Amino acid sequence: MKYVLVSGGVISGVGKGIIASSTGLLLKTTGLTVTSIKIDPYINIDAGTMSPTEHGEVYVTDDGGEMDLDLGNYERYLLTTLSRDHNITTGKIYQHVIERERIGHYLGKTVQVVPHVTNAIQDWIERVAKIPVDESRAEPDVCIIELGGTVGDIESAPFIHAISQLQRRAGKGNFIQIHVSYVPVVPPGPGGEQKTKPTQRAISDVRSAGLNPDLIACRCEQPLEEGTIQKIANMCSMEANQVIAVHNVTTTYHVPLLLEKQKLITTITDLLNLQTIQRPPDRLERGNRMWMDWVDLARGQDYLHDTVSIALVGKYISLKDAYISVSKALEHAAMFCHKKIEVVWVDAGHLEDETFENSPAEFHKAWHAVCTADGVLVPGAFGTRATTGMIKAITWARTKKKPFLGVCLGMQLAVIEFARNVVGIEDVGSEELHPQAKNHAIVYMPEVDKDKLGGTMRLGKHPCIFQKGTEWSRLRALYGPSTSQIEERHRHRYEVNPDMVDQLEKAGLSFIGKDVKGERMEIIEIRDHPWFVGVQFHPEYLSRVLGPSKAFLGFFAAAAGCLEEVTEAINQGQRSLARSKQ
Ligand code: GLN
């Protein structure tokens, strides 16, 4: 096994995850199989109980792991399927060590950070790195390990110690480290100076922690000047080709191109002796094709003209990372259609009336955004705040025949909106949001645990069966007539009340997809509407750069006015709309 550790210095949040996944992508294009592990040194067992406005989205894997959002980057870039074990946290490691201590595994010993915790970390990495993660089902050749946070954080100390030992376990030529740093420009903007001191400090910190980076990836707003690269190399006792410059680019899809231009593949191949790894011809060819498609797509991004605007009506919009997979899925759909996407972020709370301590300016601005957008998207969320605003936006999209997509909570609210305003059920709501309501269109799922929050939702991949008599469905048309079942990832605690389904259906809300038993509602759609679809699952988690999610693709195409062409193109197996049809 070959390991590439990607660590961070100076500050976090400068794109370490993108650099790590882009490096993985480059290796994959050379025909290698690549896996990835994300280490988060926090004490939570997983990201499931963390606030989206503080930590960003919770990414869900097939096996129902509630993970750090960076895992999403890896799956999207490397076309892999990761498991909950690919995200290591301090909480998970300690839980594992403590459980073993209780069963007497360390009998007689004092259980300590070194060696017990640090050994557990190494064993975990070695075990998980070997799990096949892509269609080849082969043991991966390379494992990218991303260490969250910055080196020097108190929580990361056991991981750094473990990794420096893992380096020895792996043996010479089997481990490299890329340290991601930040080069500020002072004063900011043109004419400012690129400052190398934070990078010098970061390198000396990581060295005193016991690691010795082979490459420094320097994030900078502008391209790094030759003199800056030289200075960093000199001050850190490295060669200039060990300094990789990663300046701001128009889209993150350009980052692999930027790294390739600096011969990152050659450098890593030399450092890790990758030339010795045999690659079957079909994998080599697939890698080549992947690279050509990627370059095409990244370059194509710079030549898009028509803009399609999507109002994303959410409650966590103060942190855009809370919707990272949703915005990526929209981007994938836009790329398929060769359109530029403009996501208009609307705080759903601002759509509520004067009783909300809203400024009139915010209220009108929010409504202007919803009314002028080409499509309205209501993504997933938890809790009552701002849901009245979401319901109002749904009423608008339904009655004005604007393309609408509701994801998870968005679907549940669309059902409530329909029950209230079309069926006319009195005082109807959700057990989660309106516990006092007389009627509930959305209820607790019987099997979930009401008292314990961590990992107790209906999570992960579950099948959804298309129902008889719904062949007219616009969403179904994108899967083609022969598809009767799909699988998507879930994360919810409530569901549509099965007792209300008949009533809703009679009034025109169709339940296109249900679970295998036909008891749990998975997809809603309104026939007399250009595109009004709600899904109980989260299609954004399975959307891929070169394989957009059908729910997002149909929604976006309807908003862009090209749903028919897209449906035809996708049924003919095309990877995107023909450019001539733009
Ligand atoms: N809060 C809702 C539920 O638990 C929706 C969850 C979500 O949108 N992910 O069912």
Short mmCIF file of N, CA, C and O in Angstrom, two decimals, residues 411-470:
data_model
loop_
_atom_site.label_atom_id
_atom_site.label_comp_id
_atom_site.label_asym_id
_atom_site.label_seq_id
_atom_site.Cartn_x
_atom_site.Cartn_y
_atom_site.Cartn_z
N MET A 411 -39.53 17.84 0.61
CA MET A 411 -40.62 16.98 0.14
C MET A 411 -41.72 16.94 1.19
O MET A 411 -42.91 17.07 0.88
N GLN A 412 -41.34 16.81 2.45
CA GLN A 412 -42.34 16.73 3.51
C GLN A 412 -43.19 18.01 3.56
O GLN A 412 -44.40 17.97 3.73
N LEU A 413 -42.51 19.16 3.38
CA LEU A 413 -43.24 20.43 3.41
C LEU A 413 -44.16 20.58 2.20
O LEU A 413 -45.24 21.16 2.29
N ALA A 414 -43.73 20.03 1.06
CA ALA A 414 -44.58 20.08 -0.14
C ALA A 414 -45.86 19.27 0.10
O ALA A 414 -46.94 19.64 -0.35
N VAL A 415 -45.73 18.17 0.84
CA VAL A 415 -46.91 17.35 1.16
C VAL A 415 -47.85 18.15 2.08
O VAL A 415 -49.07 18.19 1.88
N ILE A 416 -47.27 18.82 3.08
CA ILE A 416 -48.09 19.63 4.00
C ILE A 416 -48.78 20.76 3.24
O ILE A 416 -49.98 21.02 3.41
N GLU A 417 -48.02 21.40 2.37
CA GLU A 417 -48.58 22.52 1.58
C GLU A 417 -49.78 22.04 0.78
O GLU A 417 -50.83 22.69 0.73
N PHE A 418 -49.63 20.88 0.16
CA PHE A 418 -50.69 20.32 -0.67
C PHE A 418 -51.90 19.94 0.18
O PHE A 418 -53.05 20.22 -0.17
N ALA A 419 -51.62 19.34 1.33
CA ALA A 419 -52.71 18.93 2.22
C ALA A 419 -53.50 20.15 2.69
O ALA A 419 -54.73 20.12 2.77
N ARG A 420 -52.78 21.23 2.97
CA ARG A 420 -53.45 22.44 3.46
C ARG A 420 -54.20 23.17 2.34
O ARG A 420 -55.37 23.48 2.48
N ASN A 421 -53.49 23.43 1.24
CA ASN A 421 -54.04 24.35 0.24
C ASN A 421 -54.78 23.70 -0.91
O ASN A 421 -55.52 24.38 -1.61
N VAL A 422 -54.57 22.43 -1.16
CA VAL A 422 -55.31 21.78 -2.25
C VAL A 422 -56.39 20.87 -1.67
O VAL A 422 -57.56 21.00 -1.99
N VAL A 423 -55.98 19.98 -0.76
CA VAL A 423 -56.98 19.06 -0.18
C VAL A 423 -57.88 19.83 0.80
O VAL A 423 -59.04 19.50 0.98
N GLY A 424 -57.31 20.85 1.42
CA GLY A 424 -58.10 21.64 2.37
C GLY A 424 -58.26 21.00 3.73
O GLY A 424 -59.25 21.26 4.44
N ILE A 425 -57.29 20.17 4.13
CA ILE A 425 -57.36 19.56 5.46
C ILE A 425 -57.08 20.65 6.49
O ILE A 425 -56.13 21.42 6.36
N GLU A 426 -57.90 20.67 7.49
CA GLU A 426 -57.80 21.72 8.50
C GLU A 426 -56.66 21.43 9.49
O GLU A 426 -56.46 20.27 9.87
N ASP A 427 -55.94 22.45 9.87
CA ASP A 427 -54.91 22.36 10.90
C ASP A 427 -54.01 21.11 10.71
O ASP A 427 -53.96 20.23 11.55
N VAL A 428 -53.31 21.09 9.58
CA VAL A 428 -52.47 19.93 9.29
C VAL A 428 -50.99 20.32 9.25
O VAL A 428 -50.65 21.38 8.74
N GLY A 429 -50.15 19.49 9.83
CA GLY A 429 -48.72 19.81 9.85
C GLY A 429 -47.89 18.55 9.99
O GLY A 429 -48.30 17.47 9.54
N SER A 430 -46.69 18.72 10.59
CA SER A 430 -45.77 17.59 10.77
C SER A 430 -45.58 17.38 12.28
O SER A 430 -45.54 18.34 13.04
N GLU A 431 -45.44 16.13 12.68
CA GLU A 431 -45.22 15.87 14.12
C GLU A 431 -43.94 16.53 14.60
O GLU A 431 -43.82 16.89 15.76
N GLU A 432 -42.97 16.69 13.70
CA GLU A 432 -41.72 17.34 14.07
C GLU A 432 -41.90 18.84 14.26
O GLU A 432 -41.41 19.42 15.22
N LEU A 433 -42.60 19.46 13.31
CA LEU A 433 -42.63 20.92 13.26
C LEU A 433 -43.86 21.53 13.92
O LEU A 433 -43.82 22.66 14.40
N HIS A 434 -44.98 20.79 13.88
CA HIS A 434 -46.23 21.33 14.42
C HIS A 434 -46.85 20.28 15.34
O HIS A 434 -47.91 19.73 15.03
N PRO A 435 -46.19 20.00 16.47
CA PRO A 435 -46.69 18.91 17.32
C PRO A 435 -48.12 19.15 17.80
O PRO A 435 -48.86 18.20 18.05
N GLN A 436 -48.52 20.43 17.91
CA GLN A 436 -49.88 20.72 18.43
C GLN A 436 -50.97 20.57 17.38
O GLN A 436 -52.16 20.63 17.72
N ALA A 437 -50.60 20.43 16.11
CA ALA A 437 -51.61 20.40 15.05
C ALA A 437 -52.58 19.23 15.25
O ALA A 437 -52.21 18.19 15.80
N LYS A 438 -53.82 19.44 14.76
CA LYS A 438 -54.86 18.40 14.92
C LYS A 438 -54.54 17.20 14.02
O LYS A 438 -54.73 16.05 14.38
N ASN A 439 -54.08 17.50 12.81
CA ASN A 439 -53.78 16.43 11.84
C ASN A 439 -52.31 16.47 11.44
O ASN A 439 -51.72 17.55 11.36
N HIS A 440 -51.77 15.27 11.20
CA HIS A 440 -50.36 15.22 10.81
C HIS A 440 -50.18 14.51 9.47
O HIS A 440 -50.50 13.33 9.35
N ALA A 441 -49.67 15.26 8.51
CA ALA A 441 -49.38 14.67 7.19
C ALA A 441 -48.01 14.00 7.23
O ALA A 441 -47.70 13.13 6.42
N ILE A 442 -47.17 14.43 8.20
CA ILE A 442 -45.83 13.86 8.35
C ILE A 442 -45.71 13.36 9.79
O ILE A 442 -45.97 14.11 10.73
N VAL A 443 -45.32 12.09 9.93
CA VAL A 443 -45.30 11.47 11.26
C VAL A 443 -43.94 10.81 11.54
O VAL A 443 -43.17 10.54 10.62
N TYR A 444 -43.71 10.53 12.79
CA TYR A 444 -42.52 9.80 13.23
C TYR A 444 -42.49 8.42 12.59
O TYR A 444 -43.54 7.76 12.52
N MET A 445 -41.34 7.98 12.17
CA MET A 445 -41.29 6.61 11.66
C MET A 445 -41.29 5.69 12.87
O MET A 445 -40.57 5.96 13.84
N PRO A 446 -42.07 4.62 12.82
CA PRO A 446 -42.23 3.80 14.03
C PRO A 446 -40.91 3.27 14.59
O PRO A 446 -40.76 3.17 15.80
N GLU A 447 -39.94 2.96 13.71
CA GLU A 447 -38.74 2.28 14.22
C GLU A 447 -37.67 3.20 14.81
O GLU A 447 -36.71 2.72 15.39
N VAL A 448 -37.81 4.53 14.67
CA VAL A 448 -36.69 5.36 15.12
C VAL A 448 -36.74 5.64 16.62
O VAL A 448 -37.80 5.63 17.23
N ASP A 449 -35.57 5.89 17.16
CA ASP A 449 -35.42 6.14 18.58
C ASP A 449 -35.67 7.62 18.84
O ASP A 449 -34.98 8.48 18.30
N LYS A 450 -36.65 7.94 19.68
CA LYS A 450 -37.01 9.34 19.90
C LYS A 450 -36.03 10.06 20.83
O LYS A 450 -35.93 11.26 20.82
N ASP A 451 -35.35 9.30 21.67
CA ASP A 451 -34.57 9.94 22.71
C ASP A 451 -33.09 10.06 22.41
O ASP A 451 -32.42 10.96 22.88
N LYS A 452 -32.59 9.13 21.60
CA LYS A 452 -31.15 9.15 21.33
C LYS A 452 -30.94 9.72 19.92
O LYS A 452 -31.53 9.21 18.96
N LEU A 453 -30.11 10.77 19.80
CA LEU A 453 -30.02 11.43 18.49
C LEU A 453 -28.94 10.86 17.57
O LEU A 453 -29.10 10.85 16.36
N GLY A 454 -27.82 10.38 18.13
CA GLY A 454 -26.70 9.96 17.27
C GLY A 454 -26.96 8.66 16.53
O GLY A 454 -27.14 7.62 17.14
N GLY A 455 -26.96 8.73 15.20
CA GLY A 455 -27.03 7.53 14.36
C GLY A 455 -28.34 6.75 14.43
O GLY A 455 -28.36 5.57 14.11
N THR A 456 -29.43 7.40 14.83
CA THR A 456 -30.68 6.65 14.99
C THR A 456 -31.71 6.92 13.89
O THR A 456 -32.82 6.41 13.95
N MET A 457 -31.36 7.74 12.91
CA MET A 457 -32.34 8.01 11.85
C MET A 457 -32.42 6.83 10.88
O MET A 457 -31.66 5.87 10.99
N ARG A 458 -33.30 6.93 9.89
CA ARG A 458 -33.29 5.96 8.79
C ARG A 458 -32.19 6.46 7.87
O ARG A 458 -32.32 7.52 7.24
N LEU A 459 -31.09 5.71 7.84
CA LEU A 459 -29.88 6.21 7.19
C LEU A 459 -29.42 5.30 6.06
O LEU A 459 -29.65 4.09 6.10
N GLY A 460 -28.74 5.89 5.10
CA GLY A 460 -28.05 5.10 4.08
C GLY A 460 -28.93 4.69 2.92
O GLY A 460 -30.05 5.17 2.74
N LYS A 461 -28.39 3.74 2.15
CA LYS A 461 -29.01 3.38 0.88
C LYS A 461 -30.20 2.44 1.07
O LYS A 461 -30.07 1.43 1.77
N HIS A 462 -31.32 2.79 0.48
CA HIS A 462 -32.52 1.94 0.50
C HIS A 462 -33.15 1.97 -0.88
O HIS A 462 -33.12 3.01 -1.55
N PRO A 463 -33.77 0.87 -1.28
CA PRO A 463 -34.41 0.87 -2.60
C PRO A 463 -35.72 1.65 -2.62
O PRO A 463 -36.39 1.78 -1.59
N CYS A 464 -36.06 2.14 -3.79
CA CYS A 464 -37.33 2.84 -4.01
C CYS A 464 -37.93 2.23 -5.28
O CYS A 464 -37.26 2.11 -6.29
N ILE A 465 -39.19 1.82 -5.17
CA ILE A 465 -39.83 1.12 -6.30
C ILE A 465 -40.80 2.06 -7.00
O ILE A 465 -41.66 2.68 -6.34
N PHE A 466 -40.68 2.17 -8.32
CA PHE A 466 -41.63 2.99 -9.08
C PHE A 466 -42.98 2.28 -9.10
O PHE A 466 -43.05 1.06 -9.31
N GLN A 467 -44.04 3.04 -8.92
CA GLN A 467 -45.38 2.46 -8.78
C GLN A 467 -46.09 2.31 -10.12
O GLN A 467 -45.87 3.10 -11.04
N LYS A 468 -46.94 1.29 -10.19
CA LYS A 468 -47.75 1.07 -11.40
C LYS A 468 -48.63 2.29 -11.66
O LYS A 468 -49.11 2.92 -10.72
N GLY A 469 -48.84 2.60 -12.92
CA GLY A 469 -49.74 3.69 -13.27
C GLY A 469 -49.07 5.06 -13.22
O GLY A 469 -49.73 6.08 -13.37
N THR A 470 -47.76 5.09 -12.94
CA THR A 470 -47.08 6.39 -12.88
C THR A 470 -46.08 6.53 -14.02
O THR A 470 -45.11 7.28 -13.91
#
